[in-house]
Structures are given as structure tokens and as C-alpha cells.
Amino acid sequence: MKILVLFQIPISISKMSLADFLLSLIPLDTEELEDILSHFEKEDIPKNTMLIAEGEISKRLYFTESGMGRSYYLKKDGKEITQWFFGSGKFMSSVDSFFQQSPSFYYLETLEDSVVFSITKEKLDQLFSNYQKMEQLGRLVSIEMLTKVVNKLNAIQFQTAKERYEYMLEEFPDISYRVALGHIASYLGMTQETLSRIRR
């Protein structure tokens, strides 16, 4: 199973700066914070921009300051299956592709006009080498990522459709106002008809 970065800050937050995110997890003095931030590039990305396509190598890791994105894959019949949503305060990239510099199994796109901070693997490796605190950040993100993956798998395998929908709302409180129902249904592993029925 291929895994994406899933560190979750509640998606209802409309904007979270990279500096605030870093300081919420690791202690940094002003000089350290400024140096770390200098390794990232700020980008304004329009809605419906494809950041990664299947088969491409993920060159950058993205931190979402505002906006929203999603990852998905295509079934053999061409149907899109949403793997995860990415809101403010969230890193997004294909982990296998980014860290191993191998072809991605996923597509990654913006669903809204978004402001992101991106970093290359080379620069991220440099930060890990220069700052033990950044390695600590990596461990925290990895633990949270694995927890989110397990929680989603458990929800799909053991919960009813209604329970899965309620679980999603805990993770992404305002997602139903920002994302197409088809994307939500495929994320939850159900049809749009079932989703419409349980939302009534």
C-alpha cells in the first residue's frame, strides 16, 4: 500500500502559516526559524492545478497555508478514487515518490485557489542534517501519519456508511461545503446515492 503524508491540522482552519505550524511542534529560536523558512518557496496555486500526475516523480513537498487539495488514483475503468484531502496546516505529497524519487501512484491536485510553501527533497534533507529538531518534527509527522492511515482503514473495514461519514466530519468538519460529493463518496468508499441518503 502506498502512503501519503497525512499530518492533520483541523481542516476548518482557514489559514495556518508554516511558521506557526513549526512552532506548534518544535521549539525554535528566531534564527533557526528564519533559516528553516528560507528553504521553502511560497507559491500561489490556482484551483484545479495538477501538482503531481501518476507516473511522475514528486519533486516537491507542499505545506498548505490556505486552500485545499486532494490525492486520488484511477481505477482500470478510469474512475477516480479519492485517497485523502489536504487543508490548511497540512503537508501534501506522495511519500513514496518524494522520498524515494520514484514514480507516483497518485494524482495530486488543488481543489481551491491555494497558498503553499514547497521544498525540494535536497533542501529538506539538508534541514534534517542541520537541525536535530527537524528530525524530531519528521518523527512526529510520521507517527501522526500512520495513525491517520490506520484510523481510515479501520473506518472503511469495520464501520457502517453513516459511521464513516461521521468519522470524516470529525477529521474535516466543513468539507461538505468545499468539496464535490463525488470526491467525498469515493473517499468514504461508497456511492453518491448512499452518501446522499445518509446526509439527509
Tab-separated table of C-alpha atoms in Angstrom:
chain	number	residue	atom	x	y	z
A	1	MET	CA	0.000	0.000	0.000
A	2	LYS	CA	1.339	3.419	-0.954
A	3	ILE	CA	1.013	6.078	1.736
A	4	LEU	CA	0.704	9.844	1.505
A	5	VAL	CA	1.676	12.445	4.068
A	6	LEU	CA	-1.325	12.775	6.359
A	7	PHE	CA	-0.364	15.101	9.206
A	8	GLN	CA	-3.660	16.708	10.062
A	9	ILE	CA	-4.405	20.099	11.496
A	10	PRO	CA	-8.222	20.550	11.511
A	11	ILE	CA	-9.357	21.465	8.025
A	12	SER	CA	-11.775	24.103	9.360
A	13	ILE	CA	-8.770	26.349	9.997
A	14	SER	CA	-8.905	28.759	7.064
A	15	LYS	CA	-5.232	29.700	7.247
A	16	MET	CA	-2.165	28.481	9.120
A	17	SER	CA	1.306	29.786	8.436
A	18	LEU	CA	4.264	27.457	8.110
A	19	ALA	CA	5.995	29.318	10.941
A	20	ASP	CA	3.060	28.750	13.301
A	21	PHE	CA	2.894	25.092	12.297
A	22	LEU	CA	6.590	24.523	13.003
A	23	LEU	CA	6.485	26.371	16.326
A	24	SER	CA	3.448	24.360	17.431
A	25	LEU	CA	5.513	21.173	17.200
A	26	ILE	CA	9.144	22.024	17.886
A	27	PRO	CA	10.930	24.803	19.834
A	28	LEU	CA	12.873	27.107	17.521
A	29	ASP	CA	14.659	30.368	18.160
A	30	THR	CA	14.276	33.251	15.701
A	31	GLU	CA	17.469	32.484	13.792
A	32	GLU	CA	16.637	28.793	13.406
A	33	LEU	CA	13.097	29.551	12.263
A	34	GLU	CA	14.238	32.097	9.691
A	35	ASP	CA	16.819	29.708	8.258
A	36	ILE	CA	14.329	26.846	8.008
A	37	LEU	CA	11.715	29.049	6.346
A	38	SER	CA	14.301	30.284	3.829
A	39	HIS	CA	14.491	26.755	2.395
A	40	PHE	CA	10.815	26.885	1.368
A	41	GLU	CA	9.300	28.707	-1.602
A	42	LYS	CA	5.909	30.410	-1.332
A	43	GLU	CA	3.558	29.747	-4.236
A	44	ASP	CA	0.050	30.904	-5.153
A	45	ILE	CA	-1.559	27.978	-6.975
A	46	PRO	CA	-4.890	28.299	-8.832
A	47	LYS	CA	-7.809	25.941	-8.317
A	48	ASN	CA	-7.713	22.682	-10.315
A	49	THR	CA	-3.935	22.722	-10.762
A	50	MET	CA	-2.349	19.279	-11.104
A	51	LEU	CA	0.711	19.150	-8.840
A	52	ILE	CA	1.613	15.506	-9.447
A	53	ALA	CA	0.326	13.023	-12.018
A	54	GLU	CA	0.546	9.243	-11.913
A	55	GLY	CA	3.925	8.126	-13.182
A	56	GLU	CA	5.657	11.432	-12.414
A	57	ILE	CA	8.286	11.811	-9.710
A	58	SER	CA	7.259	14.136	-6.903
A	59	LYS	CA	9.905	16.846	-6.839
A	60	ARG	CA	8.425	18.941	-4.028
A	61	LEU	CA	6.731	18.586	-0.664
A	62	TYR	CA	3.933	21.124	-0.162
A	63	PHE	CA	2.689	22.783	3.034
A	64	THR	CA	-0.797	24.227	2.598
A	65	GLU	CA	-1.181	27.624	4.231
A	66	SER	CA	-4.667	28.166	2.788
A	67	GLY	CA	-6.875	26.387	0.303
A	68	MET	CA	-7.429	22.688	-0.249
A	69	GLY	CA	-6.101	19.797	-2.302
A	70	ARG	CA	-6.761	16.113	-2.739
A	71	SER	CA	-4.899	12.989	-3.785
A	72	TYR	CA	-6.553	10.324	-5.904
A	73	TYR	CA	-5.831	7.357	-8.135
A	74	LEU	CA	-7.526	5.951	-11.216
A	75	LYS	CA	-9.110	2.506	-11.352
A	76	LYS	CA	-8.776	0.444	-14.510
A	77	ASP	CA	-12.171	1.692	-15.667
A	78	GLY	CA	-10.970	5.300	-15.323
A	79	LYS	CA	-12.950	6.058	-12.154
A	80	GLU	CA	-11.236	8.442	-9.731
A	81	ILE	CA	-10.860	7.279	-6.125
A	82	THR	CA	-10.015	9.998	-3.607
A	83	GLN	CA	-7.312	8.881	-1.195
A	84	TRP	CA	-7.093	11.961	1.039
A	85	PHE	CA	-7.919	15.634	1.389
A	86	PHE	CA	-5.379	18.300	2.336
A	87	GLY	CA	-6.426	21.507	4.068
A	88	SER	CA	-4.730	24.384	5.822
A	89	GLY	CA	-1.889	23.355	8.113
A	90	LYS	CA	-1.217	20.172	6.157
A	91	PHE	CA	1.717	18.780	4.201
A	92	MET	CA	0.838	17.062	0.945
A	93	SER	CA	2.850	14.866	-1.396
A	94	SER	CA	3.225	11.236	-2.355
A	95	VAL	CA	5.599	9.912	0.294
A	96	ASP	CA	6.996	7.045	-1.782
A	97	SER	CA	7.541	9.250	-4.799
A	98	PHE	CA	9.024	12.196	-2.895
A	99	PHE	CA	11.369	10.395	-0.518
A	100	GLN	CA	12.418	7.604	-2.884
A	101	GLN	CA	12.277	9.766	-6.016
A	102	SER	CA	10.223	7.080	-7.722
A	103	PRO	CA	7.149	7.375	-9.996
A	104	SER	CA	3.960	8.323	-8.152
A	105	PHE	CA	0.916	6.065	-7.992
A	106	TYR	CA	-1.271	9.085	-7.274
A	107	TYR	CA	-2.502	12.344	-8.713
A	108	LEU	CA	-2.359	15.441	-6.519
A	109	GLU	CA	-4.476	18.488	-7.362
A	110	THR	CA	-5.743	21.690	-5.803
A	111	LEU	CA	-9.486	21.956	-5.232
A	112	GLU	CA	-9.365	25.647	-4.333
A	113	ASP	CA	-7.062	28.579	-5.002
A	114	SER	CA	-4.263	27.759	-2.582
A	115	VAL	CA	-1.217	29.325	-0.960
A	116	VAL	CA	1.515	26.765	-0.341
A	117	PHE	CA	5.124	26.608	0.783
A	118	SER	CA	7.131	23.982	-1.093
A	119	ILE	CA	10.522	22.399	-0.560
A	120	THR	CA	12.681	20.016	-2.589
A	121	LYS	CA	13.945	16.739	-1.170
A	122	GLU	CA	17.523	18.016	-1.321
A	123	LYS	CA	16.699	21.057	0.782
A	124	LEU	CA	14.620	19.012	3.220
A	125	ASP	CA	17.483	16.535	3.646
A	126	GLN	CA	19.753	19.494	4.323
A	127	LEU	CA	17.422	20.703	7.086
A	128	PHE	CA	17.280	17.231	8.620
A	129	SER	CA	21.080	17.168	8.597
A	130	ASN	CA	21.446	20.664	10.060
A	131	TYR	CA	18.759	20.545	12.730
A	132	GLN	CA	18.037	17.703	15.126
A	133	LYS	CA	14.756	19.473	15.849
A	134	MET	CA	13.699	18.925	12.246
A	135	GLU	CA	14.309	15.200	12.666
A	136	GLN	CA	12.024	15.392	15.702
A	137	LEU	CA	9.416	17.077	13.521
A	138	GLY	CA	9.759	14.280	10.982
A	139	ARG	CA	9.120	11.669	13.684
A	140	LEU	CA	6.038	13.491	14.937
A	141	VAL	CA	4.632	13.807	11.431
A	142	SER	CA	5.351	10.131	10.698
A	143	ILE	CA	3.591	8.945	13.853
A	144	GLU	CA	0.559	11.090	13.129
A	145	MET	CA	0.547	9.957	9.510
A	146	LEU	CA	0.478	6.274	10.432
A	147	THR	CA	-2.253	6.892	12.994
A	148	LYS	CA	-4.431	8.584	10.381
A	149	VAL	CA	-3.873	5.769	7.885
A	150	VAL	CA	-4.855	3.118	10.449
A	151	ASN	CA	-7.916	5.100	11.538
A	152	LYS	CA	-9.147	5.444	7.972
A	153	LEU	CA	-8.583	1.759	7.191
A	154	ASN	CA	-10.424	0.777	10.361
A	155	ALA	CA	-13.311	3.065	9.458
A	156	ILE	CA	-13.663	1.590	5.968
A	157	GLN	CA	-13.331	-2.017	7.154
A	158	PHE	CA	-15.384	-2.008	10.351
A	159	GLN	CA	-17.800	0.945	10.321
A	160	THR	CA	-21.173	1.444	8.674
A	161	ALA	CA	-21.565	4.036	5.937
A	162	LYS	CA	-23.091	6.510	8.403
A	163	GLU	CA	-20.283	5.940	10.918
A	164	ARG	CA	-17.684	6.519	8.189
A	165	TYR	CA	-19.392	9.771	7.228
A	166	GLU	CA	-19.409	10.937	10.865
A	167	TYR	CA	-15.747	9.962	11.205
A	168	MET	CA	-14.927	12.058	8.142
A	169	LEU	CA	-16.714	15.092	9.586
A	170	GLU	CA	-14.597	14.806	12.719
A	171	GLU	CA	-11.489	14.902	10.545
A	172	PHE	CA	-12.762	17.509	8.054
A	173	PRO	CA	-15.621	19.494	9.663
A	174	ASP	CA	-16.502	21.788	6.742
A	175	ILE	CA	-15.583	19.518	3.846
A	176	SER	CA	-19.155	19.064	2.593
A	177	TYR	CA	-19.262	22.799	1.779
A	178	ARG	CA	-15.966	22.820	-0.102
A	179	VAL	CA	-15.638	19.523	-1.969
A	180	ALA	CA	-17.747	17.807	-4.642
A	181	LEU	CA	-19.930	14.990	-3.310
A	182	GLY	CA	-18.391	12.574	-5.799
A	183	HIS	CA	-14.948	13.144	-4.285
A	184	ILE	CA	-16.339	12.647	-0.765
A	185	ALA	CA	-18.195	9.470	-1.734
A	186	SER	CA	-15.106	7.874	-3.275
A	187	TYR	CA	-13.029	8.863	-0.228
A	188	LEU	CA	-15.555	7.097	2.005
A	189	GLY	CA	-15.787	4.041	-0.248
A	190	MET	CA	-19.488	4.442	-1.059
A	191	THR	CA	-21.742	5.551	-3.893
A	192	GLN	CA	-23.078	9.098	-4.202
A	193	GLU	CA	-26.564	7.704	-3.697
A	194	THR	CA	-25.581	6.193	-0.354
A	195	LEU	CA	-23.847	9.416	0.659
A	196	SER	CA	-26.917	11.499	-0.229
A	197	ARG	CA	-29.132	9.170	1.783
A	198	ILE	CA	-27.075	9.301	4.983
A	199	ARG	CA	-26.696	13.102	4.753
A	200	ARG	CA	-30.463	13.654	4.940
